[in-house]
Coordinates of C-alpha atoms in Angstrom, one line a residue:
Chain A
M1 CA 0.1 0.1 0.2
K2 CA 1.2 3.2 -0.7
T3 CA -0.7 5.3 2.1
I4 CA -1.5 5.0 5.9
G5 CA -4.0 7.2 7.5
F6 CA -3.0 7.3 10.9
I7 CA -5.2 9.2 13.5
G8 CA -5.1 9.7 17.1
L9 CA -1.2 10.9 18.1
G10 CA -0.8 10.1 21.1
I11 CA 1.8 9.5 23.7
M12 CA 1.1 5.4 21.8
G13 CA 0.3 6.7 18.3
A14 CA 3.1 9.2 18.4
P15 CA 5.5 6.6 17.9
M16 CA 3.9 4.4 16.1
A17 CA 3.5 7.1 13.0
S18 CA 6.9 7.9 13.5
Q19 CA 8.1 4.4 13.2
L20 CA 6.1 4.2 10.3
L21 CA 6.9 7.5 8.5
E22 CA 10.6 6.0 8.6
A23 CA 9.9 2.3 7.1
G24 CA 8.5 4.6 4.0
Y25 CA 5.3 5.0 4.2
E26 CA 2.8 7.9 3.2
L27 CA 1.0 9.0 6.2
C28 CA -1.9 11.9 6.4
T29 CA -3.7 12.7 10.0
S30 CA -7.3 14.2 10.0
T31 CA -6.5 17.5 12.5
H32 CA -10.0 17.8 12.8
H33 CA -9.4 17.2 17.0
K34 CA -6.1 18.9 17.0
S35 CA -2.9 19.7 14.7
A36 CA -0.5 17.3 14.4
P37 CA 2.8 16.5 16.2
R38 CA 5.6 19.3 14.7
H39 CA 8.0 16.4 14.0
L40 CA 6.1 14.1 12.6
V41 CA 5.1 17.4 10.1
D42 CA 8.6 17.7 9.4
A43 CA 9.3 14.3 9.2
G44 CA 6.0 13.7 5.9
L45 CA 3.5 13.7 8.1
R46 CA 0.3 15.2 5.9
E47 CA -2.4 17.0 7.8
L48 CA -6.4 16.9 6.6
P49 CA -9.2 18.7 7.9
T50 CA -11.2 16.0 8.4
P51 CA -11.1 11.6 9.3
K52 CA -13.7 11.7 5.9
A53 CA -10.3 13.3 4.1
V54 CA -8.4 10.7 6.0
A55 CA -10.3 7.5 4.4
E56 CA -11.0 8.9 1.3
A57 CA -6.9 9.4 0.5
A58 CA -5.7 6.0 2.1
E59 CA -5.5 2.7 1.9
V60 CA -5.9 1.7 5.2
I61 CA -7.0 3.8 8.4
I62 CA -5.5 3.5 11.8
T63 CA -7.4 4.4 14.9
I64 CA -5.8 4.7 18.7
V65 CA -7.8 7.2 19.9
P66 CA -8.5 6.4 24.2
D67 CA -11.7 4.7 24.7
T68 CA -14.8 2.5 22.6
P69 CA -17.1 6.8 22.6
Q70 CA -14.0 8.1 20.8
V71 CA -13.4 5.2 18.6
E72 CA -17.0 5.1 17.8
A73 CA -17.2 9.1 16.7
V74 CA -14.1 8.7 14.1
L75 CA -15.5 6.1 12.4
F76 CA -19.3 7.2 12.0
G77 CA -19.3 11.0 13.6
T78 CA -20.4 13.8 11.1
D79 CA -17.3 13.6 8.4
G80 CA -16.0 10.4 9.6
V81 CA -14.5 7.8 8.2
A82 CA -17.0 5.9 6.9
D83 CA -18.0 8.6 5.0
G84 CA -14.8 8.4 3.1
L85 CA -14.8 4.7 2.8
S86 CA -14.5 2.9 -0.7
E87 CA -14.8 -0.5 -1.2
G88 CA -11.3 -2.4 -0.4
K89 CA -10.1 0.1 2.3
V90 CA -9.3 -1.8 5.6
V91 CA -10.1 -0.2 9.2
V92 CA -7.5 -0.7 11.9
D93 CA -8.2 0.1 15.6
M94 CA -5.9 -0.4 17.7
S95 CA -7.2 1.6 20.6
S96 CA -8.3 -0.3 24.0
I97 CA -11.9 -0.5 23.1
S98 CA -15.0 -2.6 23.8
P99 CA -15.0 -6.7 22.4
T100 CA -18.6 -6.4 21.8
A101 CA -18.9 -2.8 20.7
T102 CA -16.0 -3.7 18.3
K103 CA -18.0 -6.4 16.1
E104 CA -20.7 -4.0 15.9
F105 CA -18.1 -1.3 14.4
A106 CA -16.4 -4.0 12.3
R107 CA -20.4 -5.3 11.0
Q108 CA -20.8 -1.7 9.7
I109 CA -17.3 -1.5 8.0
N110 CA -18.2 -4.8 6.2
E111 CA -21.2 -3.5 4.4
R112 CA -19.7 -1.0 3.0
G113 CA -17.4 -3.3 1.2
C114 CA -14.1 -3.1 3.9
Q115 CA -12.5 -5.0 5.8
Y116 CA -11.9 -4.2 9.5
L117 CA -9.1 -4.9 11.9
D118 CA -9.1 -5.2 15.9
A119 CA -5.4 -4.5 17.2
P120 CA -5.2 -3.4 20.7
V121 CA -1.7 -3.5 22.2
S122 CA 0.5 -3.9 24.6
G123 CA 4.0 -2.6 26.2
G124 CA 3.3 0.9 26.6
E125 CA 5.0 4.0 25.2
V126 CA 8.7 2.1 25.1
G127 CA 7.1 -0.7 23.6
A128 CA 6.4 1.5 21.0
R129 CA 9.8 4.4 20.7
N130 CA 11.4 0.9 20.4
A131 CA 9.0 -0.8 17.9
A132 CA 8.2 -3.8 20.3
L133 CA 4.4 -3.8 20.6
T134 CA 2.3 -7.4 21.4
I135 CA -0.2 -6.7 18.7
M136 CA -3.3 -9.3 19.6
V137 CA -5.6 -9.3 16.3
G138 CA -9.0 -9.7 15.5
G139 CA -9.8 -10.1 11.8
E140 CA -9.5 -12.0 8.5
Q141 CA -6.6 -13.9 8.2
A142 CA -5.7 -12.6 4.5
T143 CA -6.6 -9.4 6.0
F144 CA -4.4 -10.0 8.6
E145 CA -1.1 -11.2 6.2
R146 CA -2.2 -8.0 4.4
L147 CA -1.2 -5.5 7.5
L148 CA 1.7 -8.1 8.6
P149 CA 4.5 -5.4 7.3
V150 CA 2.5 -2.3 8.4
F151 CA 2.2 -4.2 12.4
E152 CA 6.1 -5.4 11.5
C153 CA 7.3 -2.0 11.6
M154 CA 5.5 -0.8 15.3
G155 CA 5.5 -3.9 17.2
K156 CA 7.0 -7.7 17.9
N157 CA 4.5 -10.2 18.8
I158 CA 1.9 -10.2 16.2
T159 CA -0.6 -12.4 16.8
L160 CA -3.5 -13.6 14.9
V161 CA -6.0 -13.9 18.3
G162 CA -9.5 -14.8 16.0
G163 CA -12.5 -13.0 14.0
N164 CA -12.9 -9.4 15.0
G165 CA -13.3 -8.3 18.7
D166 CA -10.7 -11.3 19.3
G167 CA -8.2 -8.9 19.6
Q168 CA -9.7 -6.8 22.1
T169 CA -10.6 -9.5 24.0
C170 CA -7.3 -10.9 24.0
K171 CA -6.1 -7.3 25.2
V172 CA -8.8 -7.4 28.2
A173 CA -7.7 -10.8 29.1
N174 CA -4.2 -9.2 29.0
Q175 CA -5.1 -6.6 31.3
I176 CA -7.3 -9.0 33.8
I177 CA -4.2 -11.0 33.9
V178 CA -1.7 -8.2 34.4
A179 CA -3.6 -6.5 37.7
L180 CA -4.3 -9.7 38.7
N181 CA -0.9 -10.6 39.0
I182 CA -0.2 -7.1 40.6
Q183 CA -2.5 -8.0 43.3
A184 CA -1.1 -11.2 44.2
V185 CA 2.6 -9.4 44.2
A186 CA 1.1 -6.9 46.8
E187 CA -0.7 -9.1 48.4
A188 CA 2.5 -11.1 49.0
L189 CA 4.9 -9.0 49.9
T190 CA 2.6 -7.0 52.5
F191 CA 1.9 -10.1 54.3
A192 CA 5.7 -11.4 54.2
S193 CA 6.9 -7.5 54.9
R194 CA 4.0 -7.4 57.4
A195 CA 5.4 -11.0 59.3
G196 CA 8.3 -9.2 59.7
A197 CA 10.5 -11.1 56.7
D198 CA 12.6 -8.6 54.0
P199 CA 10.0 -8.6 51.0
G200 CA 13.2 -8.2 48.9
R201 CA 14.2 -11.7 49.6
V202 CA 11.5 -13.2 49.4
R203 CA 10.7 -11.9 46.3
E204 CA 14.1 -13.5 45.1
A205 CA 13.4 -17.2 46.9
L206 CA 10.2 -16.7 44.7
M207 CA 12.0 -16.2 41.0
G208 CA 13.0 -19.0 40.2
G209 CA 9.7 -21.5 41.2
F210 CA 5.3 -21.6 40.4
A211 CA 4.7 -18.5 41.5
S212 CA 7.5 -16.5 39.0
S213 CA 6.4 -14.2 36.9
K214 CA 7.0 -10.9 34.4
I215 CA 5.0 -8.9 37.2
L216 CA 7.1 -9.9 39.9
E217 CA 10.2 -8.9 38.4
V218 CA 9.1 -5.9 37.0
H219 CA 6.3 -5.0 39.2
G220 CA 7.5 -6.5 42.2
E221 CA 10.7 -4.5 42.3
R222 CA 9.1 -1.4 41.6
M223 CA 7.1 -1.9 44.6
I224 CA 9.9 -2.9 46.9
K225 CA 12.2 0.1 45.3
R226 CA 8.9 2.3 45.8
T227 CA 9.9 3.9 42.1
F228 CA 6.2 4.3 40.8
D229 CA 6.9 7.0 38.0
P230 CA 4.8 5.4 35.0
G231 CA 5.4 2.5 33.7
F232 CA 1.6 2.5 33.1
R233 CA -1.1 4.6 34.5
V234 CA -3.6 3.7 37.2
R235 CA -5.6 5.6 35.3
L236 CA -5.6 3.5 32.4
H237 CA -5.8 0.6 33.5
Q238 CA -9.0 1.8 35.5
K239 CA -10.6 2.2 32.2
D240 CA -9.3 -1.8 30.9
L241 CA -10.9 -2.8 33.9
N242 CA -14.0 -1.4 33.5
L243 CA -13.6 -2.1 29.4
A244 CA -13.5 -6.4 31.9
L245 CA -16.6 -5.3 34.1
A246 CA -18.6 -3.9 32.0
G247 CA -18.1 -7.0 29.1
A248 CA -18.9 -9.3 31.3
R249 CA -22.3 -8.0 33.1
E250 CA -22.9 -7.8 29.1
L251 CA -21.5 -11.8 29.0
G252 CA -22.7 -12.8 32.9
V253 CA -19.6 -14.0 33.3
A254 CA -18.4 -13.4 37.7
L255 CA -15.2 -11.6 38.1
P256 CA -14.5 -12.1 41.9
N257 CA -11.1 -11.0 41.7
T258 CA -10.6 -8.5 38.9
A259 CA -14.3 -6.5 40.8
I260 CA -11.6 -5.9 43.6
A261 CA -9.1 -5.1 42.2
Q262 CA -10.7 -2.0 40.2
Q263 CA -11.4 -1.5 43.7
M264 CA -7.6 -1.2 44.6
F265 CA -6.9 1.4 42.0
N266 CA -10.4 2.8 43.1
V267 CA -8.6 3.4 46.1
C268 CA -5.1 5.2 44.1
Q269 CA -7.4 7.6 42.6
A270 CA -9.1 8.2 45.8
S271 CA -5.4 9.1 47.1
G272 CA -4.8 11.2 43.9
G273 CA -2.8 7.7 42.3
G274 CA -4.3 8.2 38.4
E275 CA -1.4 9.0 36.9
W276 CA 1.4 6.8 39.4
D277 CA 2.1 3.5 37.7
H278 CA 0.3 0.8 38.3
S279 CA 2.2 -0.9 40.5
A280 CA 1.1 1.4 42.9
L281 CA -1.7 -0.8 43.2
I282 CA 0.4 -2.1 46.8
R283 CA -0.2 1.5 48.7
A284 CA -4.2 0.8 48.5
I285 CA -3.4 -3.2 50.5
E286 CA -0.7 -1.2 52.1
R287 CA -3.5 1.5 53.6
M288 CA -5.7 -1.3 54.2
S289 CA -3.1 -2.6 56.9
D290 CA -1.6 0.7 58.0
H291 CA 1.8 -0.7 56.6
E292 CA 4.1 0.2 54.8
I293 CA 6.9 -2.3 53.0
G294 CA 9.3 -0.2 52.0
Chain B
M1 CA 26.6 -35.1 59.9
K2 CA 26.7 -38.7 61.2
T3 CA 22.7 -40.0 60.9
I4 CA 20.1 -37.8 60.5
G5 CA 16.4 -38.5 61.3
F6 CA 14.0 -38.3 59.9
I7 CA 10.0 -37.6 60.8
G8 CA 7.7 -37.6 58.4
L9 CA 7.7 -40.1 55.2
G10 CA 4.5 -39.0 53.4
I11 CA 4.6 -37.4 50.0
M12 CA 6.5 -35.6 49.9
G13 CA 8.6 -37.1 52.5
A14 CA 9.9 -40.1 51.3
P15 CA 11.5 -39.3 48.5
M16 CA 13.2 -36.9 50.4
A17 CA 14.5 -39.5 52.7
S18 CA 15.6 -41.7 49.9
Q19 CA 17.5 -38.7 48.3
L20 CA 19.8 -38.7 51.6
L21 CA 19.9 -42.9 51.5
E22 CA 21.3 -42.4 48.4
A23 CA 23.3 -39.8 48.9
G24 CA 24.9 -41.9 52.0
Y25 CA 23.6 -40.1 54.9
E26 CA 22.5 -42.4 57.7
L27 CA 19.0 -42.6 58.9
C28 CA 16.5 -42.8 61.5
T29 CA 12.9 -42.8 62.0
S30 CA 9.9 -42.8 64.6
T31 CA 7.1 -45.2 64.2
H32 CA 4.9 -43.8 66.9
H33 CA 2.4 -43.1 64.3
K34 CA 3.1 -45.5 61.8
S35 CA 6.1 -47.9 59.8
A36 CA 7.9 -47.3 57.4
P37 CA 7.6 -47.5 53.8
R38 CA 9.2 -50.9 53.3
H39 CA 11.4 -49.8 50.7
L40 CA 12.9 -47.5 53.1
V41 CA 14.4 -49.6 55.2
D42 CA 15.6 -51.8 53.0
A43 CA 17.5 -49.4 52.1
G44 CA 18.9 -48.9 55.3
L45 CA 16.4 -46.4 56.9
R46 CA 16.6 -47.1 61.0
E47 CA 12.9 -47.6 62.9
L48 CA 13.1 -46.4 66.2
P49 CA 10.3 -46.5 68.5
T50 CA 9.5 -42.0 69.4
P51 CA 10.3 -38.7 68.4
K52 CA 12.8 -38.6 71.7
A53 CA 14.9 -41.7 70.7
V54 CA 15.1 -40.3 67.3
A55 CA 16.4 -37.1 68.9
E56 CA 18.5 -38.7 70.6
A57 CA 20.3 -41.2 68.2
A58 CA 20.2 -38.0 65.3
E59 CA 22.0 -35.3 65.6
V60 CA 19.8 -33.0 62.7
I61 CA 16.1 -34.4 63.4
I62 CA 14.6 -33.3 59.8
T63 CA 10.4 -33.1 60.1
I64 CA 7.8 -32.8 57.5
V65 CA 4.4 -33.9 58.4
P66 CA 1.0 -32.1 57.9
D67 CA -0.1 -28.5 59.9
T68 CA 1.0 -26.7 62.6
P69 CA -0.6 -28.8 65.4
Q70 CA 1.4 -31.9 63.4
V71 CA 5.2 -30.4 64.0
E72 CA 4.2 -29.1 67.6
A73 CA 3.2 -32.9 69.1
V74 CA 6.7 -34.5 67.0
L75 CA 8.7 -31.6 68.5
F76 CA 6.8 -31.1 71.9
G77 CA 4.7 -33.7 73.1
T78 CA 5.3 -36.8 74.9
D79 CA 8.2 -38.4 73.7
G80 CA 8.4 -36.0 71.6
V81 CA 11.4 -34.3 70.0
A82 CA 13.0 -31.9 72.5
D83 CA 12.8 -34.5 75.1
G84 CA 15.8 -36.4 73.1
L85 CA 17.4 -32.9 72.3
S86 CA 20.9 -32.6 73.8
E87 CA 23.2 -29.2 73.3
G88 CA 23.5 -28.5 69.6
K89 CA 21.8 -30.4 67.7
V90 CA 19.4 -29.2 64.8
V91 CA 16.2 -29.2 64.1
V92 CA 14.8 -29.0 60.9
D93 CA 10.8 -28.3 60.0
M94 CA 10.2 -29.0 56.2
S95 CA 6.8 -28.8 56.9
S96 CA 4.0 -25.6 55.2
I97 CA 3.3 -24.7 58.8
S98 CA 2.5 -21.3 61.0
P99 CA 4.8 -18.6 60.5
T100 CA 4.1 -17.4 64.2
A101 CA 3.8 -21.1 65.8
T102 CA 7.3 -21.4 63.8
K103 CA 8.8 -18.6 66.4
E104 CA 7.5 -20.2 69.1
F105 CA 8.9 -23.3 68.4
A106 CA 12.8 -22.0 67.6
R107 CA 12.0 -20.7 70.9
Q108 CA 11.7 -23.3 72.5
I109 CA 14.6 -25.5 71.3
N110 CA 16.8 -22.5 71.3
E111 CA 16.7 -22.7 75.0
R112 CA 17.5 -26.3 74.6
G113 CA 20.2 -25.1 73.6
C114 CA 19.6 -26.6 70.3
Q115 CA 19.7 -24.5 66.8
Y116 CA 16.0 -24.4 64.6
L117 CA 15.4 -24.0 60.8
D118 CA 12.4 -23.5 59.4
A119 CA 12.4 -25.1 56.3
P120 CA 9.7 -25.1 53.8
V121 CA 9.7 -26.3 50.7
S122 CA 7.3 -26.0 46.7
G123 CA 8.3 -28.3 43.8
G124 CA 5.2 -31.1 44.9
E125 CA 5.7 -34.5 44.1
V126 CA 7.8 -34.3 40.9
G127 CA 10.5 -32.0 43.1
A128 CA 11.2 -34.2 46.1
R129 CA 11.7 -37.4 43.5
N130 CA 14.1 -35.2 41.5
A131 CA 16.3 -33.8 43.9
A132 CA 14.2 -30.0 42.3
L133 CA 12.4 -29.0 45.9
T134 CA 12.9 -24.9 45.9
I135 CA 14.1 -24.7 49.7
M136 CA 12.5 -21.2 51.6
V137 CA 15.2 -21.1 54.7
G138 CA 14.5 -19.0 58.0
G139 CA 16.7 -19.5 60.5
E140 CA 21.2 -18.5 61.3
Q141 CA 23.6 -18.0 58.5
A142 CA 25.6 -20.4 59.8
T143 CA 23.4 -23.5 61.0
F144 CA 22.1 -22.9 57.3
E145 CA 25.4 -23.3 55.9
R146 CA 26.1 -26.3 57.9
L147 CA 23.0 -28.1 56.9
L148 CA 23.8 -26.9 53.2
P149 CA 24.8 -29.8 51.9
V150 CA 21.7 -31.9 53.2
F151 CA 19.7 -29.2 51.5
E152 CA 21.8 -30.1 48.7
C153 CA 20.7 -33.5 48.2
M154 CA 16.8 -32.5 48.3
G155 CA 16.4 -28.9 45.8
K156 CA 18.2 -27.0 43.3
N157 CA 16.5 -22.8 44.1
I158 CA 18.2 -23.3 48.1
T159 CA 17.5 -19.5 50.1
L160 CA 18.4 -17.8 53.7
V161 CA 15.1 -15.8 53.5
G162 CA 16.2 -14.6 57.1
G163 CA 15.3 -15.4 60.5
N164 CA 13.3 -18.0 62.1
G165 CA 9.6 -18.1 60.7
D166 CA 10.8 -15.7 57.4
G167 CA 10.8 -19.2 55.2
Q168 CA 7.5 -20.0 56.8
T169 CA 6.6 -16.7 55.6
C170 CA 8.0 -16.7 52.3
K171 CA 6.2 -20.4 51.7
V172 CA 3.0 -19.0 52.2
A173 CA 3.5 -15.7 50.0
N174 CA 4.9 -18.1 47.9
Q175 CA 1.3 -19.7 48.1
I176 CA -0.9 -16.7 47.8
I177 CA 0.8 -15.6 44.4
V178 CA 0.4 -19.2 42.7
A179 CA -3.5 -18.8 44.2
L180 CA -4.0 -15.7 43.1
N181 CA -2.2 -16.0 39.5
I182 CA -4.2 -19.3 39.2
Q183 CA -7.0 -17.1 39.2
A184 CA -5.9 -14.2 37.4
V185 CA -6.0 -17.3 34.2
A186 CA -9.1 -18.4 35.3
E187 CA -11.2 -15.5 35.2
A188 CA -9.2 -14.2 31.5
L189 CA -10.1 -17.6 30.0
T190 CA -13.1 -17.5 31.5
F191 CA -14.3 -14.1 30.6
A192 CA -12.3 -14.5 27.0
S193 CA -14.0 -17.9 26.2
R194 CA -17.5 -16.6 26.9
A195 CA -16.8 -13.5 24.9
G196 CA -16.3 -15.8 21.9
A197 CA -12.3 -16.1 21.5
D198 CA -10.1 -19.5 21.5
P199 CA -8.9 -19.5 24.7
G200 CA -6.0 -21.5 23.7
R201 CA -5.0 -18.5 21.5
V202 CA -5.3 -16.1 23.5
R203 CA -2.2 -17.6 26.2
E204 CA -0.7 -18.1 23.1
A205 CA -0.8 -14.4 22.0
L206 CA -0.1 -14.1 26.1
M207 CA 2.9 -15.5 26.3
G208 CA 6.3 -12.9 25.5
G209 CA 4.1 -10.2 27.2
F210 CA 3.4 -8.5 30.4
A211 CA 1.0 -12.2 31.6
S212 CA 3.4 -14.3 31.0
S213 CA 3.7 -16.5 34.6
K214 CA 5.0 -19.1 34.8
I215 CA 0.6 -20.0 35.8
L216 CA 0.4 -19.2 32.1
E217 CA 2.4 -21.4 30.9
V218 CA 1.7 -24.4 33.3
H219 CA -1.7 -24.0 34.7
G220 CA -3.3 -22.0 31.8
E221 CA -2.5 -25.7 29.3
R222 CA -4.2 -27.5 32.0
M223 CA -7.6 -25.1 31.6
I224 CA -7.4 -25.5 28.2
K225 CA -6.7 -29.3 27.9
R226 CA -9.3 -30.2 31.1
T227 CA -6.2 -31.9 32.9
F228 CA -7.3 -31.7 36.6
D229 CA -5.4 -34.3 37.8
P230 CA -2.7 -33.7 40.3
G231 CA -0.3 -31.9 40.7
F232 CA -0.5 -30.1 43.5
R233 CA -4.4 -30.5 45.5
V234 CA -7.2 -28.3 46.0
R235 CA -7.1 -29.5 49.2
L236 CA -3.3 -28.5 50.7
H237 CA -3.8 -25.3 49.3
Q238 CA -6.4 -24.5 50.9
K239 CA -4.6 -25.5 54.0
D240 CA -1.6 -22.8 52.5
L241 CA -4.1 -20.1 52.2
N242 CA -5.7 -20.7 55.5
L243 CA -2.3 -20.1 57.1
A244 CA -2.2 -17.0 55.1
L245 CA -5.6 -16.1 56.4
A246 CA -4.6 -17.2 60.1
G247 CA -2.1 -15.1 59.7
A248 CA -3.1 -11.9 58.1
R249 CA -5.7 -11.7 60.8
E250 CA -2.7 -11.9 63.8
L251 CA -1.1 -9.8 61.4
G252 CA -3.3 -7.1 61.1
V253 CA -3.0 -7.8 57.4
A254 CA -6.0 -7.3 55.0
L255 CA -6.1 -10.1 51.6
P256 CA -9.3 -9.3 49.7
N257 CA -7.9 -11.6 47.3
T258 CA -6.1 -14.3 48.5
A259 CA -9.9 -14.9 50.1
I260 CA -11.8 -14.4 47.6
A261 CA -9.4 -17.6 46.3
Q262 CA -9.3 -19.7 49.2
Q263 CA -13.7 -19.5 48.9
M264 CA -13.4 -20.5 44.6
F265 CA -11.4 -23.5 47.0
N266 CA -14.0 -24.1 49.1
V267 CA -16.9 -24.5 46.0
C268 CA -13.8 -27.1 44.5
Q269 CA -14.1 -29.0 47.6
A270 CA -17.9 -28.7 47.7
S271 CA -18.1 -30.5 44.4
G272 CA -16.2 -33.0 45.9
G273 CA -13.0 -31.6 44.2
G274 CA -10.3 -31.7 47.0
E275 CA -8.8 -34.1 45.3
W276 CA -8.0 -32.0 41.8
D277 CA -5.4 -30.2 40.6
H278 CA -5.5 -26.6 42.1
S279 CA -5.8 -25.8 38.4
A280 CA -9.0 -27.0 38.3
L281 CA -10.2 -23.2 40.2
I282 CA -11.2 -22.6 36.7
R283 CA -14.1 -24.5 37.4
A284 CA -15.8 -22.3 40.6
I285 CA -14.7 -19.4 38.1
E286 CA -16.3 -21.1 35.1
R287 CA -20.0 -22.6 37.4
M288 CA -21.1 -19.1 39.0
S289 CA -21.1 -18.3 34.8
D290 CA -22.4 -21.8 33.8
H291 CA -19.9 -22.2 31.4
E292 CA -17.1 -24.4 30.6
I293 CA -13.8 -23.0 28.3
G294 CA -12.4 -26.0 27.1

């Protein structure tokens, strides 16, 4: 493909767009919400007035915006992407949004003779800057293969999980596990510290065994060193767990520990911790016990 | 040392004792509870009538019995280990029991001029048979070093975590993390399956990223393949979480997700699943949603 539309040049989107420009793709964006970062325009990013104009100019339109309502507005609002599509184009939503809404968005895009991929990412700002994102894709195999070279400019661990919505479902599953593994380490280290053991030595003793996880390694260390600069923000993890709990309600599934973890993030939020790293969930556990491990 | 006393020749103790016999240690046990397994006696294990007699005959006395009350009975009951100790001997409790009771047991053993190590293990029956246990030790550095050659006959990942009780505390922390990581994977895969995604593909997509853990790898696969033969039994994990929750009550620390996980194991138990592998916790999550992922 020659031209890619890229809508959403925030903390994640800007470095991802930058990778695509470096790889030689022609990129355009919409300035309906705000103007594009200067360094991207200098690198060749073309500014167009609306998502509709972007969809008219590009063969593939990537969106990466905060949440479900923003995706809906960009795709189906006034002068939205849908109004500019013509047959054979592909809409790729890399935001993290509702799996059920995604299925409906895909259906509406398919009706216009176009393909849809949901392709949310994990790996955060650092992953975006290093083109090392994990990309979880839902959609058709052929479309996935067509987009693979584009994804490979931005990520490393790229999986077609299933049909439309399954990429978003996988991202929600990821965020459930990450939150609950953080709470697992937080409860264990608070218990250990309160019982008089050194949480750092406990963490080391557990690293090789069945308790080992990426979270014990990375977030466990942050809890012990008390370094709660993000990383991934409490506020954003709250949003993702909200997707999990709203989805659970729609689907009729009970997620008791996910619900508790969301409440722990609410405790952080109540302490002004929306911008803390999500490993600061331990502060909510500690606060309940009036005890700090560090 | 020449002779080791070994009290508790159950699923874990028998293969551990077997390793020590193979390594050339003289081993004796007590038949006060029941007679020793034939194959160990054939391999040279000496049978004595009481824990007291074992403590008289041995320089180091290892115990590995079901729970706190059994350790107390073996050490301090009638004709118990304490009655047979003389200065300079070492008591090594490899059971998984209460950290606070352990501190009191150690104090009483120290009063008799002897040393105490708490040295609970993880790695299960397979780890015991392959001399690949993780051993988490609490006690004095010099005693730890004296016992290290003995531990190395039974385990691979051997850590002095801190003073007496800290080994048990570390084991409790381990069991908290393992249980909560199991529930994390159970909630995520049930959500994913209910949302229409293939849980096997979701698990694979998540394996490289921040959701990755030993539990996602091993227990996630068991959940998908529906293989719930133990492994590590629900009944035993319930006991360990009971230590966590009883300890939390004593220490004044709140462990909300640990409490929920214990309830999920109670659901398994109520379904006759005390002997299932602990990965079957997912059945409790599924049961609440009337949905099975496999």
